[in-house]
Short mmCIF file of C-alpha atoms in Angstrom, two decimals:
data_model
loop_
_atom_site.label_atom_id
_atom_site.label_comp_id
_atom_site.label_asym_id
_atom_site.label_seq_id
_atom_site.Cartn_x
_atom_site.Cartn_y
_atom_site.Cartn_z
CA UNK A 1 101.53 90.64 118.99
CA UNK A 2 100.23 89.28 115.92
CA UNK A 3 102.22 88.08 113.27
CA UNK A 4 102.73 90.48 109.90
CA UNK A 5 101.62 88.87 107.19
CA UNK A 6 103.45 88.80 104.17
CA UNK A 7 103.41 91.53 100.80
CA UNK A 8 106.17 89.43 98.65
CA UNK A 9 104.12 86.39 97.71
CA UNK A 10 104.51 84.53 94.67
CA UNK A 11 100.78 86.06 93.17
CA UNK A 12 102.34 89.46 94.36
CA UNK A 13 105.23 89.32 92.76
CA UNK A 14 103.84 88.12 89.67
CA UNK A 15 101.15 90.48 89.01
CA UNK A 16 104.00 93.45 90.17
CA UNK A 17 106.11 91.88 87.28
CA UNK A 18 103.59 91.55 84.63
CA UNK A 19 101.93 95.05 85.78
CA UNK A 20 105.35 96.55 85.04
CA UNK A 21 105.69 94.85 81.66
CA UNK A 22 102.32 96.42 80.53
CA UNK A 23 103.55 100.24 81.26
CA UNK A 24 107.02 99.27 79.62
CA UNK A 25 104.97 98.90 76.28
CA UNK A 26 102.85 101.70 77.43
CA UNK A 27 105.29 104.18 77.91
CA UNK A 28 107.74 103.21 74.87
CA UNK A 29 104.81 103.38 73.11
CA UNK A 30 103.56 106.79 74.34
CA UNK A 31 107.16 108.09 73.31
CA UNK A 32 108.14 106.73 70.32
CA UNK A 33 104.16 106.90 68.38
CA UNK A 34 105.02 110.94 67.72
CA UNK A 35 108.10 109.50 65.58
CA UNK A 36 106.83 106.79 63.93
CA UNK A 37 103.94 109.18 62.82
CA UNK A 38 106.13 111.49 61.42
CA UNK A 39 108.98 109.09 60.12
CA UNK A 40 107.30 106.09 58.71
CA UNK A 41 103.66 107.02 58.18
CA UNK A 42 104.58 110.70 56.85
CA UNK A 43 102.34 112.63 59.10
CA UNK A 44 102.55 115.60 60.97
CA UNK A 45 103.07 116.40 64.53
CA UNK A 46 99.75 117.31 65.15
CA UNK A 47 98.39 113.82 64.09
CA UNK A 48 101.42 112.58 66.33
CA UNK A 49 99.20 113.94 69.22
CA UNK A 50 95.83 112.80 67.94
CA UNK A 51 97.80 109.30 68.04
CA UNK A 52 98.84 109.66 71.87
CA UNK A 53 94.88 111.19 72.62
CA UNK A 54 92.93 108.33 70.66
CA UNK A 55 94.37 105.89 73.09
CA UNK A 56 93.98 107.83 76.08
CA UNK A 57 90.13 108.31 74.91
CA UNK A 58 89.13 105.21 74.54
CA UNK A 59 91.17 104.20 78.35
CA UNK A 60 89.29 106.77 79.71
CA UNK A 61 85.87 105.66 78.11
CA UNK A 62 86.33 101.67 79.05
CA UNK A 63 87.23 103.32 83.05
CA UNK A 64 83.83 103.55 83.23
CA UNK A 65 82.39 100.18 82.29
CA UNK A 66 85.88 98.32 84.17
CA UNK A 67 84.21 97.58 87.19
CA UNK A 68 80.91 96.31 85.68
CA UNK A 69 82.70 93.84 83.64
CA UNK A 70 84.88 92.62 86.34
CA UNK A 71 82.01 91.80 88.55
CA UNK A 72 80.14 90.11 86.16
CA UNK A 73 83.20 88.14 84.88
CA UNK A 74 85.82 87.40 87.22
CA UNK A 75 88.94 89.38 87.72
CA UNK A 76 91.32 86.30 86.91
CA UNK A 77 89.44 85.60 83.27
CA UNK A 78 89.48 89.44 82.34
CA UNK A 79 93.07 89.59 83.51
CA UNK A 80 93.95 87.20 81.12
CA UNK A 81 91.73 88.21 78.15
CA UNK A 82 92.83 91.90 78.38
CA UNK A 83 97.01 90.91 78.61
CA UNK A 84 96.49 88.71 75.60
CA UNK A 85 94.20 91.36 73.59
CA UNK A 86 97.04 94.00 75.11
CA UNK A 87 99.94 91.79 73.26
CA UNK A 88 97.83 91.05 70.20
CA UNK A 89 97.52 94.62 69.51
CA UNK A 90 101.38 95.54 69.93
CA UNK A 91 102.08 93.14 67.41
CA UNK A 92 99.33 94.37 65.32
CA UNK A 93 101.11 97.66 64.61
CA UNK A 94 103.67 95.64 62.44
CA UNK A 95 100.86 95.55 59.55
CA UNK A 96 99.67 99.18 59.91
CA UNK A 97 99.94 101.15 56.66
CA UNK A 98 97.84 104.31 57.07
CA UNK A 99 97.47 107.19 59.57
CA UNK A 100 93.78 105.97 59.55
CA UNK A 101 94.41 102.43 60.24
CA UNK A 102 96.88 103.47 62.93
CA UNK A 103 93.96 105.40 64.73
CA UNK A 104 91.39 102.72 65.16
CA UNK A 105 94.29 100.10 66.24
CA UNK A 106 95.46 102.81 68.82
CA UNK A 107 91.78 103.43 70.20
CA UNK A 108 91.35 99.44 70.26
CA UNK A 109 94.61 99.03 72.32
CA UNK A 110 93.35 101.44 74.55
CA UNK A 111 90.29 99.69 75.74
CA UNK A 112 92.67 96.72 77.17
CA UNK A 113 94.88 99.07 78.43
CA UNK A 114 92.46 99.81 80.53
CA UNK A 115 91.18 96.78 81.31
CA UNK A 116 94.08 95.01 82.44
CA UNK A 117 95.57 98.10 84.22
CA UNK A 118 92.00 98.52 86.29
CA UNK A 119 91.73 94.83 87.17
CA UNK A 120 95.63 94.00 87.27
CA UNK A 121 95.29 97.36 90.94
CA UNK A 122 92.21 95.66 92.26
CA UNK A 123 93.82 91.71 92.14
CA UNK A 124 96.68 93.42 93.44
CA UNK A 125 94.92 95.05 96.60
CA UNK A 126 92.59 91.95 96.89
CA UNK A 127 96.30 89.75 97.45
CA UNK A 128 97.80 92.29 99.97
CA UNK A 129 96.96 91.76 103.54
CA UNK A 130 94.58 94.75 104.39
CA UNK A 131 96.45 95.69 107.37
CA UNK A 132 99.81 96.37 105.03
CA UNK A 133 97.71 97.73 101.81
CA UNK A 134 99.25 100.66 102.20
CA UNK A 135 102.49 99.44 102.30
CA UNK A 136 101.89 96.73 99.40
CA UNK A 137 100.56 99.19 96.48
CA UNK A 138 103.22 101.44 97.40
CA UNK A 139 105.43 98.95 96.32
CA UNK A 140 102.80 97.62 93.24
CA UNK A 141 103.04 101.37 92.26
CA UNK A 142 107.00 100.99 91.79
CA UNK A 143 106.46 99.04 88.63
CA UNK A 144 104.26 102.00 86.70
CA UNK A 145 106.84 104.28 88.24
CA UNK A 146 110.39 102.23 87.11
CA UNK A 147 108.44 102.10 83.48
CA UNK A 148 108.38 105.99 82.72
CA UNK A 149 111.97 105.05 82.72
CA UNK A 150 112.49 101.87 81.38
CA UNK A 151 109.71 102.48 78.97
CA UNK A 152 111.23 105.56 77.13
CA UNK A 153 114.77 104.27 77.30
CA UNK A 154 114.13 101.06 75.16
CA UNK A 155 112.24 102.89 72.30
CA UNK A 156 114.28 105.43 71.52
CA UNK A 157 117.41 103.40 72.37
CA UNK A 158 116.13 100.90 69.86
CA UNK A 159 114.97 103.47 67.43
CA UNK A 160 118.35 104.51 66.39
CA UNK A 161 119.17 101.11 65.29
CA UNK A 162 116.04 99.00 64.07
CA UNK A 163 113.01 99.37 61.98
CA UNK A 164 109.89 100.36 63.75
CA UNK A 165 108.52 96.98 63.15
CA UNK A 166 111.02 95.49 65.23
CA UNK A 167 110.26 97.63 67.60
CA UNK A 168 107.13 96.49 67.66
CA UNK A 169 107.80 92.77 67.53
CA UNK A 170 110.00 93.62 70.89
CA UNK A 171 106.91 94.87 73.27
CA UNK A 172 105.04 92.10 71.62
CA UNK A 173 107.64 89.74 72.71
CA UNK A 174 107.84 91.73 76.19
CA UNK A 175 103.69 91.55 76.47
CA UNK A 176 104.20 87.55 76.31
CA UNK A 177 106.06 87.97 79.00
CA UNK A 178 103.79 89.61 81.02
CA UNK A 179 100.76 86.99 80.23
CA UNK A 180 102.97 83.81 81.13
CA UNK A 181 103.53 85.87 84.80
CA UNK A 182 99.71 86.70 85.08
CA UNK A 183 99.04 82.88 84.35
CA UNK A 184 101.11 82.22 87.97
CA UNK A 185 98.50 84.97 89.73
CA UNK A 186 96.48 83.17 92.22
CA UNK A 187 93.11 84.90 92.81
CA UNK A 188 90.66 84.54 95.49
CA UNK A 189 87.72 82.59 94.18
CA UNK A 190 84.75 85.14 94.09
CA UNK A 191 81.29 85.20 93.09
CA UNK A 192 80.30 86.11 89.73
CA UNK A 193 77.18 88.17 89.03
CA UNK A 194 74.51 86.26 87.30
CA UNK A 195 71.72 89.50 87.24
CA UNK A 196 71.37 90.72 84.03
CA UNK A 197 68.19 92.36 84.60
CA UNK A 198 68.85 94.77 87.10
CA UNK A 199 68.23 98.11 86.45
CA UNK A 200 71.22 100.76 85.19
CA UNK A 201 72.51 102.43 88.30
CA UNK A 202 75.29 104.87 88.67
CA UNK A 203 77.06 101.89 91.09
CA UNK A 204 77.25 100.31 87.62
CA UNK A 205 79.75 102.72 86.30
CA UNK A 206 81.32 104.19 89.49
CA UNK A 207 82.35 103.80 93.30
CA UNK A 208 80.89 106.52 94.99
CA UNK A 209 82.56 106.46 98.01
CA UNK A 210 86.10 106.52 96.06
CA UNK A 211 85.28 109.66 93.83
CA UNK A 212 86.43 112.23 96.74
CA UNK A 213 89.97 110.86 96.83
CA UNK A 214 89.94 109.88 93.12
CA UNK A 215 88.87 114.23 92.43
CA UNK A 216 91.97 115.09 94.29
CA UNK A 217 93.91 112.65 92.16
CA UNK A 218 92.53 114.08 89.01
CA UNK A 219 94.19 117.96 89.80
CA UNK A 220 97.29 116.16 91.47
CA UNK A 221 97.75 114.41 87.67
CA UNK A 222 96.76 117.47 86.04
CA UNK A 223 99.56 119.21 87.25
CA UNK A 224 101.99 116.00 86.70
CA UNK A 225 100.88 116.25 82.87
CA UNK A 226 103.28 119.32 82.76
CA UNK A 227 106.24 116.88 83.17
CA UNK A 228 105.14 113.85 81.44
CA UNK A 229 104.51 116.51 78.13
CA UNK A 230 106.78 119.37 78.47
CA UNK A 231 110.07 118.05 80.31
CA UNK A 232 111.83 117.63 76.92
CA UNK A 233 110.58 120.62 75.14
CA UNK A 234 111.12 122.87 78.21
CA UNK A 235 114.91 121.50 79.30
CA UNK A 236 115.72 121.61 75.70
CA UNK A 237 114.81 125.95 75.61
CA UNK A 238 116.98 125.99 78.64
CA UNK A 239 119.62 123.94 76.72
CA UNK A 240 119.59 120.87 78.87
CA UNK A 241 118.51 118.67 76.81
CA UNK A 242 121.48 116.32 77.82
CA UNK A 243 120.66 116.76 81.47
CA UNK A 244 116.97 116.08 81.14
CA UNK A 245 117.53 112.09 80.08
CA UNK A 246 118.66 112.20 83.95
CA UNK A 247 115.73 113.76 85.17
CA UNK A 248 113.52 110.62 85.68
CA UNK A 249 116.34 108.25 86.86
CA UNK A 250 117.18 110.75 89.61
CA UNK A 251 113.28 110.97 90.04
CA UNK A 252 113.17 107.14 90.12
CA UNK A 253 115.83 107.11 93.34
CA UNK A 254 114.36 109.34 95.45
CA UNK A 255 110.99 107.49 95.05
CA UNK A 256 112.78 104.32 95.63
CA UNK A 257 114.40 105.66 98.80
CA UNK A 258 111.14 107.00 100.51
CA UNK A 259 108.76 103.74 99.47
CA UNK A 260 109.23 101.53 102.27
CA UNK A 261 109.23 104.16 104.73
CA UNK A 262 106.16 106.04 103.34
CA UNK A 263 104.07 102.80 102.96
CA UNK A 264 104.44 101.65 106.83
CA UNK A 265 103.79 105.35 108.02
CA UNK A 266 100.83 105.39 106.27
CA UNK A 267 99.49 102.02 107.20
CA UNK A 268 100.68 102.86 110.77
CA UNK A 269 100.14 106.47 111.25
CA UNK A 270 97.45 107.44 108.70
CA UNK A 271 97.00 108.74 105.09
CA UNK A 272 97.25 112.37 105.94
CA UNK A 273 101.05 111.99 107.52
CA UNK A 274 102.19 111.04 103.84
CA UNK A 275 99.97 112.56 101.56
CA UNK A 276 100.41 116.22 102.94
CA UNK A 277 103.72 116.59 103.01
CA UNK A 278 104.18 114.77 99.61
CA UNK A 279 101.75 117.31 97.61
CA UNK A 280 103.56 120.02 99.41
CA UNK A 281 106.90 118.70 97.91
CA UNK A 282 105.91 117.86 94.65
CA UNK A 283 104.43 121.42 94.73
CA UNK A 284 108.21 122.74 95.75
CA UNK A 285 109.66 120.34 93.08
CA UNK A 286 107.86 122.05 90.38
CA UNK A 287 108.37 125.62 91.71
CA UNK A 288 111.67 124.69 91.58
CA UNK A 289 111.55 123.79 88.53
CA UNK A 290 110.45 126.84 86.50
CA UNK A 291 113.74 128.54 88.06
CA UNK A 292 115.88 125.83 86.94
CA UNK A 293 118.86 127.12 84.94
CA UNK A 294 121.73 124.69 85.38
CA UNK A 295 121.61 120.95 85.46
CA UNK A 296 122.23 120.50 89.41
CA UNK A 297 119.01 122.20 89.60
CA UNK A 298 117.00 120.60 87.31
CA UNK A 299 117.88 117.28 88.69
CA UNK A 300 117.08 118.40 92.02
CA UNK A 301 113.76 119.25 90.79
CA UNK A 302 113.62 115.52 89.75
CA UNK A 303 114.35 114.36 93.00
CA UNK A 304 111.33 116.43 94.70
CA UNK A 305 109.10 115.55 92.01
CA UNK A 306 109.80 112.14 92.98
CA UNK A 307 109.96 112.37 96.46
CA UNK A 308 106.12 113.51 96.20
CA UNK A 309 104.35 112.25 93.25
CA UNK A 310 106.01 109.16 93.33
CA UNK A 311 104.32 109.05 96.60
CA UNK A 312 101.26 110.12 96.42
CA UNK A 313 99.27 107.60 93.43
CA UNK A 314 100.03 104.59 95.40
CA UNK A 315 98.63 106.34 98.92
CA UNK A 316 95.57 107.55 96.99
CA UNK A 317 94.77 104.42 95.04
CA UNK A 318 95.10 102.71 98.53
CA UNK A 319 92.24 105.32 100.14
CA UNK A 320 90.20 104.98 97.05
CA UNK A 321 90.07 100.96 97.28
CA UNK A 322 89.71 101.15 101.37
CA UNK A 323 86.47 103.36 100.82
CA UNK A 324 84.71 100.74 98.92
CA UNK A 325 83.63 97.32 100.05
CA UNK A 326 85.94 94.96 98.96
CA UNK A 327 83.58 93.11 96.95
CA UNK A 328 83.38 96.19 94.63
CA UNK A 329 87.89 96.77 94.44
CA UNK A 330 87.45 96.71 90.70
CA UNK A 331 84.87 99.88 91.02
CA UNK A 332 87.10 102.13 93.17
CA UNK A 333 90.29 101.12 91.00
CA UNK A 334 88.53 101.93 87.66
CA UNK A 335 87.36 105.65 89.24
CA UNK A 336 90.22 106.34 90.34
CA UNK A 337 91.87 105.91 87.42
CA UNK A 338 89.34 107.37 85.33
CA UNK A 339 89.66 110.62 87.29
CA UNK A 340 93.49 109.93 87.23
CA UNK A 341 93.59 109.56 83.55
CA UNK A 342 91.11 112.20 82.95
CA UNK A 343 93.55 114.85 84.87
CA UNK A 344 96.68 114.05 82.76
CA UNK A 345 94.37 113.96 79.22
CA UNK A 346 92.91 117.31 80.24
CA UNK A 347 96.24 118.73 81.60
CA UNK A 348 97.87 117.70 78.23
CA UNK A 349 96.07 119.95 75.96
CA UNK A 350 95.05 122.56 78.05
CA UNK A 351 98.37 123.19 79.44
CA UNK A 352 100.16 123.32 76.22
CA UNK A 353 97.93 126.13 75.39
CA UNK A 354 98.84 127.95 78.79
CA UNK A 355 102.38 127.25 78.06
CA UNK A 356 102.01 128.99 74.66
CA UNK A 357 100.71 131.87 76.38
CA UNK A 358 102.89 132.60 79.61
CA UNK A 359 105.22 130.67 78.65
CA UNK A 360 107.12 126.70 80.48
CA UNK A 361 108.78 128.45 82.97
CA UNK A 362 105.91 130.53 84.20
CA UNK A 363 103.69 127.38 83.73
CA UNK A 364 105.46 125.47 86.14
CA UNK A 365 105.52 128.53 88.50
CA UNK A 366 101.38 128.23 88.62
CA UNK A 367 101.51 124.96 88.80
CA UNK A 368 103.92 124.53 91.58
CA UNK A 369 101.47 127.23 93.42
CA UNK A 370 98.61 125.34 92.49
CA UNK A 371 99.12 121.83 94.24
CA UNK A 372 100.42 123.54 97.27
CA UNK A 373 96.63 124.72 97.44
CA UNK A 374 95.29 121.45 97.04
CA UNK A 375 96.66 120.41 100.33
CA UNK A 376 93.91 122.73 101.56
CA UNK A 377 91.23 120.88 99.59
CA UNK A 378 92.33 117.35 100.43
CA UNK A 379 92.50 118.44 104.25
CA UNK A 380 88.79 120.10 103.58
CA UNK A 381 87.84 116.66 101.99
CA UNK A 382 89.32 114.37 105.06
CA UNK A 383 87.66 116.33 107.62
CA UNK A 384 84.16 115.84 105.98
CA UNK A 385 84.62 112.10 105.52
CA UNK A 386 85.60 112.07 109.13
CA UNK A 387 82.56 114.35 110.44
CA UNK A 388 80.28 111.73 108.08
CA UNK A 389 81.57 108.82 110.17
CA UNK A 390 81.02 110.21 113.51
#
C-alpha cells in the first residue's frame, strides 16, 4: 500500500494562513462599510449597499478574465501582485473623503479581491496531492469559513473603541501579514503563455467542463445569501439579537467537527456521498430556521447550516478543479467562483425584495424547500457527466 502523501506542508500551510487573512479584511470589511457610510461619510443606508455591491461587481467582472491572466503570467507573480494591491487598497481607505471617492476605491479593491482569491484556490489545489484534494480544500476552505467569524468580530469589536481609520490601518497591518506568508508559498514551476495572437475563445474566459458543478454552486449560494444578509435583521424581529452573535460560532463547530471526516469520504467514497446529504441538511437548517422562536433553536439552525454549507463549497470547488486539466486550475477556480459570487450578489437584492413581500420567516421557509430540490438537479447533472464518459 502506497504511502499517503502529505496535505500540511509548509506551502500549504502558508497559503491556508494568508488565504484566511484576505477574508478577515474581507469580511470586517463587508460588515463594518454600511457604518462607516452612514457614520463618517454621512450617507444613507442605501449607498451603504451600493458600497457592499460595487465591490462585489467588479469581483465578479475580473472572475472572468482570472484565468487568462494567470496563464499568461504565472500564478506565483499574480499571487503576489494581487496581496500587495489587496493591502495597498485597505490602507487606502484612511484618505477617503467622499461617498464618490469611496466607490471607485471599493470597485478597485474588488478586482484584487478577486485575483488573489481565484489564484490563491488554484495554487492551493496545484500543492495538494490529487489523490487527497478532496480532503486538502476541505481543510483550505476552513480559513474563508473561520473568517465570517473572525472577520465580523474584529470590526465591530474595534468599532466601539477606535476611529475608522484605525480600523483601517489594522487590516492593512493584517494584509502585510498575509503577503510575508504568500512570499514562503512554493509553486510548481509552470509554463507561461507567450501567444498573444491567438484568437478570443470562450476557453479564454471560462472552464467549460467546470460550469455544471460551478451552476449548482451558484443556487446553493443564492440561497446562503439569505444568511450572510438577513441573519441580523431577521433574529433581531424575533428579538434575538443577543443570540444571533452565537449563530456563526456554533456554525463554525459543527463545520469543524465534520471536515476531516467529510474530506476522506469524499476522496474515498465519491462526491455524491457528501454533497447529497449536505444540501439536504443545509436545506433542513434553513427550514428550521424560519420556525425559530427561542435561542436553542436558532442556534441549532446554525449548527445544520454548518454541518451542510460549510461542507459543500470546498467539495464543489474540488469537482470543479478535477473537471479541468490541471494546466487550466486557475480557469475552473475563477468559474466557479464567478458563478459562486454571482449567486450570493443576485440572492442579495433579489431576496430582500422577496423578504419585503412574504416576509424573513416565510423566506427562509422557500428557501429551505428550494435546496432540498436541488439535490434532484445535482443528481440529474452527475448522471449526465457519467453517461458522457461511458
Amino acid at each position: 500500500m502506497a504511502e499517503k502523501r502529505p496535505i500540511w506542508t509548509k506551502s500549504f500551510i502558508n497559503i491556508s494562513i494568508s488565504t484566511f487573512f484576505i477574508f478577515v479584511v474581507f469580511y470586517a470589511l463587508l460588515t463594518f462599510m454600511p457604518l462607516y457610510v452612514l457614520n463618517d461619510l454621512g450617507g444613507t443606508v442605501t449607498e451603504g449597499g451600493v458600497a457592499v455591491s460595487i465591490f462585489l461587481l467588479s469581483a465578479i467582472i475580473m472572475r472572468f478574465f482570472a484565468g487568462m491572466i494567470l496563464e499568461k503570467f504565472g500564478k506565483k507573480k499574480i499571487l503576489m501582485i494581487a496581496l500587495f494591491l489587496f493591502a495597498v487598497s485597505t490602507a487606502f481607505y484612511v484618505f477617503v473623503g467622499s461617498f464618490t471617492v469611496l466607490l471607485l476605491l471599493r470597485f478597485f479593491q474588488g478586482i484584487w479581491f478577486s485575483l488573489v482569491t481565484t489564484v490563491a484556490g488554484a495554487i492551493a489545489a496545484d500543492i495538494i496531492p490529487p489523490e487527497r484534494r478532496g480532503e486538502g480544500l476541505g481543510y483550505y476552505g476552513i480559513a474563508m469559513n473561520l473568517a465570517v467569524i473572525v472577520g465580523p468580530f474584529i470590526a465591530l469589536t474595534l468599532q466601539q473603541y477606535i476611529s475608522a481609520r484605525i480600523i483601517f490601518i489594522v487590516l492593512a497591518g493584517i494584509m502585510i501579514i498575509g503577503f510575508f506568508c504568500a512570499l514562503a508559498v512554493k509553486v510548481e514551476k509552470e509554463p507561461v503563455s507567450k501567444n498573444d495572437k491567438h484568437k478570443m475563445t470562450i476557453n479564454d474566459f471560462l472552464e467549460k467542463k467546470s460550469i455544471p458543478i460551478a451552476t449548482v454552486g451558484f443556487f446553493i449560494s443564492f440561497a446562503y445569501a439569505s444568511i450572510l444578509t438577513f441573519i441580523s435583521v431577521y433574529t433581531e424581529s424575533l428579538g434575538l439579537i443577543k443570540a444571533a452573535s452565537f449563530f456563526f460560532v456554533v456554525y463554525a463547530i459543527a463545520m469543524l467537527l465534520v471536515r476531516p471526516i467529510t474530506g476522506r469520504l469524499f476522496d474515498t467514497i465519491g462526491p455524491s456521498v457528501v454533497i447529497i446529504p449536505s444540501i439536504i441538511i443545509f436545506g433542513a437548517g434553513l427550514i428550521s430556521l424560519s420556525f425559530a422562536d427561542s435561542s436553542w433553536m436558532l442556534l441549532a439552525s446554525g449548527g445544520l447550516v454548518g454541518l451542510g454549507y460549510g461542507t459543500l463549497l470546498p467539495s464543489f470547488q474540488t469537482i470543479a478543479i478535477r473537471a479541468a486539466d490541471k494546466h487550466r486550475s486557475g480557469y475552473a477556480t475563477g468559474t466557479f467562483f464567478a458563478l459562486y459570487d454571482s449567486g450570493i450578489a443576485v440572492g442579495s437584492v433579489s431576496l430582500g425584495i422577496i423578504a419585503g413581500i412574504v416576509g424573513y420567516s416565510n423566506l427562509y421557509l422557500m428557501l429551505g424547500i428550494f435546496v432540498i430540490l436541488i439535490v434532484f438537479y445535482y443528481m440529474w447533472m452527475m448522471s449526465k457527466k457519467h453517461a458522457s464518459s461511458h
